[in-house]
Amino acid sequence: MDELGRATSSSDGFAIAWSCCEHLLSLKAYTIFATHMENLSELVTVYPNVKILHFDVDIKNNRLDFKFQLKDGARHVPHYGLLLAEVAGLPSSVIETARNITSRITEKEVKRMEVNCLQYQPIQMAYHVAQRLICLKYSSQDEDSIREALHNLKDSYIHGRL
């Protein structure tokens, strides 16, 4: 499924994947949806019948150690792509250049986010609430599922977890 959005912008690819997930949810069919799009784990905040799993991986000495065990919840591994590139055998000079580029991009993003964070946090929170409410409005889920999703959204909003 992911590959449908591969040759497009990140936002279009994410929108296609999210839309496909919602369609599959509306079918009420048992579905396994594998993805590299970490943001799709947010489906669990809107749909109570979604379960997020990941394959366990440890990082030892800056190298990936695959455990081949399925675990509950989402798992974020910082710079997973760079670590995977190393496993794939890319030359160390290429990986080191990629690390430097990532570091510079991250520094710029952090500086920009620090400036914008305080200014846009209330707007961003309202946007997330509105986005989830719109998703629920057009959802084909039953009334109890929507009520539970609204309750979860309220709790997330109150505790600042949006």
PDB file of C-alpha atoms in Angstrom:
ATOM      1  CA  MET A   1       0.000   0.000   0.000  1.00  0.00           C
ATOM      2  CA  ASP A   2       2.766   2.452   0.908  1.00  0.00           C
ATOM      3  CA  GLU A   3       4.155   2.388  -2.579  1.00  0.00           C
ATOM      4  CA  LEU A   4       1.029   4.081  -3.977  1.00  0.00           C
ATOM      5  CA  GLY A   5       2.287   7.366  -2.545  1.00  0.00           C
ATOM      6  CA  ARG A   6       5.965   6.727  -3.189  1.00  0.00           C
ATOM      7  CA  ALA A   7       6.522   9.017  -6.192  1.00  0.00           C
ATOM      8  CA  THR A   8       4.692  12.007  -4.721  1.00  0.00           C
ATOM      9  CA  SER A   9       5.051  14.507  -1.908  1.00  0.00           C
ATOM     10  CA  SER A  10       5.201  13.247   1.657  1.00  0.00           C
ATOM     11  CA  SER A  11       1.860  14.855   2.429  1.00  0.00           C
ATOM     12  CA  ASP A  12       0.143  13.264  -0.591  1.00  0.00           C
ATOM     13  CA  GLY A  13       1.638   9.852   0.212  1.00  0.00           C
ATOM     14  CA  PHE A  14       0.527  10.169   3.818  1.00  0.00           C
ATOM     15  CA  ALA A  15      -2.967  11.267   2.736  1.00  0.00           C
ATOM     16  CA  ILE A  16      -3.281   8.266   0.405  1.00  0.00           C
ATOM     17  CA  ALA A  17      -2.135   5.849   3.124  1.00  0.00           C
ATOM     18  CA  TRP A  18      -4.459   7.401   5.750  1.00  0.00           C
ATOM     19  CA  SER A  19      -7.385   7.302   3.332  1.00  0.00           C
ATOM     20  CA  CYS A  20      -6.688   3.650   2.482  1.00  0.00           C
ATOM     21  CA  CYS A  21      -6.619   2.797   6.189  1.00  0.00           C
ATOM     22  CA  GLU A  22      -9.931   4.553   6.756  1.00  0.00           C
ATOM     23  CA  HIS A  23     -11.448   2.700   3.823  1.00  0.00           C
ATOM     24  CA  LEU A  24     -10.224  -0.631   5.207  1.00  0.00           C
ATOM     25  CA  LEU A  25     -11.620   0.312   8.617  1.00  0.00           C
ATOM     26  CA  SER A  26     -15.002   1.055   7.065  1.00  0.00           C
ATOM     27  CA  LEU A  27     -15.075  -2.479   5.635  1.00  0.00           C
ATOM     28  CA  LYS A  28     -14.738  -3.834   9.179  1.00  0.00           C
ATOM     29  CA  ALA A  29     -12.335  -6.446   7.821  1.00  0.00           C
ATOM     30  CA  TYR A  30      -9.362  -7.753   9.765  1.00  0.00           C
ATOM     31  CA  THR A  31      -6.413  -6.061   8.067  1.00  0.00           C
ATOM     32  CA  ILE A  32      -2.663  -5.915   8.489  1.00  0.00           C
ATOM     33  CA  PHE A  33      -1.211  -2.663   7.194  1.00  0.00           C
ATOM     34  CA  ALA A  34       2.587  -2.465   7.205  1.00  0.00           C
ATOM     35  CA  THR A  35       4.160   0.952   6.795  1.00  0.00           C
ATOM     36  CA  HIS A  36       7.207   3.099   7.378  1.00  0.00           C
ATOM     37  CA  MET A  37       4.986   6.161   7.927  1.00  0.00           C
ATOM     38  CA  GLU A  38       5.182   6.690  11.677  1.00  0.00           C
ATOM     39  CA  ASN A  39       2.397   9.292  11.614  1.00  0.00           C
ATOM     40  CA  LEU A  40      -0.119   6.593  10.686  1.00  0.00           C
ATOM     41  CA  SER A  41       0.127   5.388  14.282  1.00  0.00           C
ATOM     42  CA  GLU A  42      -2.108   8.386  15.088  1.00  0.00           C
ATOM     43  CA  LEU A  43      -4.998   6.341  13.671  1.00  0.00           C
ATOM     44  CA  VAL A  44      -5.173   4.728  17.104  1.00  0.00           C
ATOM     45  CA  THR A  45      -6.246   8.098  18.594  1.00  0.00           C
ATOM     46  CA  VAL A  46      -9.210   8.312  16.212  1.00  0.00           C
ATOM     47  CA  TYR A  47     -10.223   4.677  15.823  1.00  0.00           C
ATOM     48  CA  PRO A  48     -10.446   2.539  18.957  1.00  0.00           C
ATOM     49  CA  ASN A  49     -10.372  -0.668  16.893  1.00  0.00           C
ATOM     50  CA  VAL A  50      -6.857   0.056  15.548  1.00  0.00           C
ATOM     51  CA  LYS A  51      -3.912  -1.708  17.146  1.00  0.00           C
ATOM     52  CA  ILE A  52      -0.346  -0.541  16.518  1.00  0.00           C
ATOM     53  CA  LEU A  53       2.501  -3.071  16.561  1.00  0.00           C
ATOM     54  CA  HIS A  54       6.153  -2.970  15.573  1.00  0.00           C
ATOM     55  CA  PHE A  55       9.000  -5.401  15.080  1.00  0.00           C
ATOM     56  CA  ASP A  56      11.476  -5.019  17.914  1.00  0.00           C
ATOM     57  CA  VAL A  57      14.945  -3.742  17.144  1.00  0.00           C
ATOM     58  CA  ASP A  58      17.754  -2.778  19.530  1.00  0.00           C
ATOM     59  CA  ILE A  59      20.598  -0.434  18.801  1.00  0.00           C
ATOM     60  CA  LYS A  60      23.983  -1.672  19.991  1.00  0.00           C
ATOM     61  CA  ASN A  61      27.163   0.248  19.208  1.00  0.00           C
ATOM     62  CA  ASN A  62      25.229   2.382  16.726  1.00  0.00           C
ATOM     63  CA  ARG A  63      24.131  -0.744  14.810  1.00  0.00           C
ATOM     64  CA  LEU A  64      20.723  -2.330  14.386  1.00  0.00           C
ATOM     65  CA  ASP A  65      20.063  -5.612  16.150  1.00  0.00           C
ATOM     66  CA  PHE A  66      16.835  -7.096  14.743  1.00  0.00           C
ATOM     67  CA  LYS A  67      14.934  -9.197  17.303  1.00  0.00           C
ATOM     68  CA  PHE A  68      12.238 -10.512  14.914  1.00  0.00           C
ATOM     69  CA  GLN A  69       9.640 -10.163  17.678  1.00  0.00           C
ATOM     70  CA  LEU A  70       6.320  -8.388  17.303  1.00  0.00           C
ATOM     71  CA  LYS A  71       5.688  -5.883  20.131  1.00  0.00           C
ATOM     72  CA  ASP A  72       2.802  -3.605  21.101  1.00  0.00           C
ATOM     73  CA  GLY A  73       2.834   0.102  20.289  1.00  0.00           C
ATOM     74  CA  ALA A  74       4.743   2.306  17.926  1.00  0.00           C
ATOM     75  CA  ARG A  75       8.554   2.375  17.986  1.00  0.00           C
ATOM     76  CA  HIS A  76      10.623   5.298  16.824  1.00  0.00           C
ATOM     77  CA  VAL A  77      14.280   4.587  16.108  1.00  0.00           C
ATOM     78  CA  PRO A  78      16.169   7.843  15.526  1.00  0.00           C
ATOM     79  CA  HIS A  79      18.004   7.863  12.193  1.00  0.00           C
ATOM     80  CA  TYR A  80      16.716   4.391  11.336  1.00  0.00           C
ATOM     81  CA  GLY A  81      17.383   5.029   7.629  1.00  0.00           C
ATOM     82  CA  LEU A  82      21.034   5.824   8.289  1.00  0.00           C
ATOM     83  CA  LEU A  83      21.443   2.724  10.438  1.00  0.00           C
ATOM     84  CA  LEU A  84      19.724   0.611   7.804  1.00  0.00           C
ATOM     85  CA  ALA A  85      21.970   2.079   5.081  1.00  0.00           C
ATOM     86  CA  GLU A  86      24.918   0.793   7.086  1.00  0.00           C
ATOM     87  CA  VAL A  87      23.384  -2.692   7.288  1.00  0.00           C
ATOM     88  CA  ALA A  88      22.770  -2.539   3.522  1.00  0.00           C
ATOM     89  CA  GLY A  89      26.490  -1.999   2.980  1.00  0.00           C
ATOM     90  CA  LEU A  90      26.650   1.582   1.727  1.00  0.00           C
ATOM     91  CA  PRO A  91      30.185   2.991   1.928  1.00  0.00           C
ATOM     92  CA  SER A  92      31.004   4.571   5.287  1.00  0.00           C
ATOM     93  CA  SER A  93      31.908   7.853   3.553  1.00  0.00           C
ATOM     94  CA  VAL A  94      28.385   8.063   2.088  1.00  0.00           C
ATOM     95  CA  ILE A  95      26.802   7.319   5.460  1.00  0.00           C
ATOM     96  CA  GLU A  96      29.006   9.871   7.218  1.00  0.00           C
ATOM     97  CA  THR A  97      28.067  12.550   4.664  1.00  0.00           C
ATOM     98  CA  ALA A  98      24.400  11.663   5.155  1.00  0.00           C
ATOM     99  CA  ARG A  99      24.835  11.975   8.951  1.00  0.00           C
ATOM    100  CA  ASN A 100      26.357  15.443   8.520  1.00  0.00           C
ATOM    101  CA  ILE A 101      23.546  16.544   6.222  1.00  0.00           C
ATOM    102  CA  THR A 102      20.924  15.178   8.613  1.00  0.00           C
ATOM    103  CA  SER A 103      22.601  16.943  11.505  1.00  0.00           C
ATOM    104  CA  ARG A 104      22.565  20.308   9.692  1.00  0.00           C
ATOM    105  CA  ILE A 105      18.941  19.867   8.629  1.00  0.00           C
ATOM    106  CA  THR A 106      17.973  18.893  12.180  1.00  0.00           C
ATOM    107  CA  GLU A 107      19.779  21.925  13.655  1.00  0.00           C
ATOM    108  CA  LYS A 108      17.907  24.264  11.306  1.00  0.00           C
ATOM    109  CA  GLU A 109      14.585  22.559  12.061  1.00  0.00           C
ATOM    110  CA  VAL A 110      15.172  22.753  15.822  1.00  0.00           C
ATOM    111  CA  LYS A 111      15.994  26.473  15.666  1.00  0.00           C
ATOM    112  CA  ARG A 112      12.951  27.174  13.525  1.00  0.00           C
ATOM    113  CA  MET A 113      10.729  25.044  15.758  1.00  0.00           C
ATOM    114  CA  GLU A 114      11.940  26.780  18.924  1.00  0.00           C
ATOM    115  CA  VAL A 115      10.956  30.122  17.461  1.00  0.00           C
ATOM    116  CA  ASN A 116       7.599  28.898  16.179  1.00  0.00           C
ATOM    117  CA  CYS A 117       6.651  26.502  18.961  1.00  0.00           C
ATOM    118  CA  LEU A 118       5.403  28.968  21.539  1.00  0.00           C
ATOM    119  CA  GLN A 119       3.782  31.116  18.891  1.00  0.00           C
ATOM    120  CA  TYR A 120       1.909  28.321  17.122  1.00  0.00           C
ATOM    121  CA  GLN A 121       1.277  25.754  19.856  1.00  0.00           C
ATOM    122  CA  PRO A 122      -2.315  26.861  20.613  1.00  0.00           C
ATOM    123  CA  ILE A 123      -3.112  27.047  16.885  1.00  0.00           C
ATOM    124  CA  GLN A 124      -1.546  23.657  16.280  1.00  0.00           C
ATOM    125  CA  MET A 125      -3.518  22.077  19.109  1.00  0.00           C
ATOM    126  CA  ALA A 126      -6.772  23.506  17.741  1.00  0.00           C
ATOM    127  CA  TYR A 127      -5.828  22.260  14.273  1.00  0.00           C
ATOM    128  CA  HIS A 128      -5.236  18.718  15.555  1.00  0.00           C
ATOM    129  CA  VAL A 129      -8.572  18.707  17.365  1.00  0.00           C
ATOM    130  CA  ALA A 130     -10.368  20.037  14.268  1.00  0.00           C
ATOM    131  CA  GLN A 131      -8.606  17.505  12.033  1.00  0.00           C
ATOM    132  CA  ARG A 132      -9.629  14.593  14.230  1.00  0.00           C
ATOM    133  CA  LEU A 133     -13.192  15.895  14.551  1.00  0.00           C
ATOM    134  CA  ILE A 134     -13.465  16.096  10.761  1.00  0.00           C
ATOM    135  CA  CYS A 135     -12.152  12.529  10.475  1.00  0.00           C
ATOM    136  CA  LEU A 136     -14.791  11.413  12.963  1.00  0.00           C
ATOM    137  CA  LYS A 137     -17.530  13.362  11.177  1.00  0.00           C
ATOM    138  CA  TYR A 138     -16.933  11.443   7.948  1.00  0.00           C
ATOM    139  CA  SER A 139     -16.160   8.171   9.662  1.00  0.00           C
ATOM    140  CA  SER A 140     -18.377   5.182   9.077  1.00  0.00           C
ATOM    141  CA  GLN A 141     -17.691   3.852  12.565  1.00  0.00           C
ATOM    142  CA  ASP A 142     -20.598   3.004  14.872  1.00  0.00           C
ATOM    143  CA  GLU A 143     -21.852   5.466  17.465  1.00  0.00           C
ATOM    144  CA  ASP A 144     -20.118   3.783  20.422  1.00  0.00           C
ATOM    145  CA  SER A 145     -16.757   3.787  18.622  1.00  0.00           C
ATOM    146  CA  ILE A 146     -17.128   7.470  17.769  1.00  0.00           C
ATOM    147  CA  ARG A 147     -18.128   8.266  21.353  1.00  0.00           C
ATOM    148  CA  GLU A 148     -15.026   6.436  22.613  1.00  0.00           C
ATOM    149  CA  ALA A 149     -12.818   8.253  20.087  1.00  0.00           C
ATOM    150  CA  LEU A 150     -14.278  11.602  21.221  1.00  0.00           C
ATOM    151  CA  HIS A 151     -13.573  10.682  24.834  1.00  0.00           C
ATOM    152  CA  ASN A 152      -9.958   9.791  23.942  1.00  0.00           C
ATOM    153  CA  LEU A 153      -9.615  13.052  22.003  1.00  0.00           C
ATOM    154  CA  LYS A 154     -10.917  15.034  24.989  1.00  0.00           C
ATOM    155  CA  ASP A 155      -8.453  13.308  27.332  1.00  0.00           C
ATOM    156  CA  SER A 156      -5.577  13.942  24.921  1.00  0.00           C
ATOM    157  CA  TYR A 157      -6.548  17.616  24.651  1.00  0.00           C
ATOM    158  CA  ILE A 158      -6.877  18.095  28.412  1.00  0.00           C
ATOM    159  CA  HIS A 159      -3.520  16.452  29.089  1.00  0.00           C
ATOM    160  CA  GLY A 160      -1.744  18.229  26.204  1.00  0.00           C
ATOM    161  CA  ARG A 161      -0.910  15.042  24.290  1.00  0.00           C
ATOM    162  CA  LEU A 162      -2.020  16.196  20.849  1.00  0.00           C
TER     163      LEU A 162
END
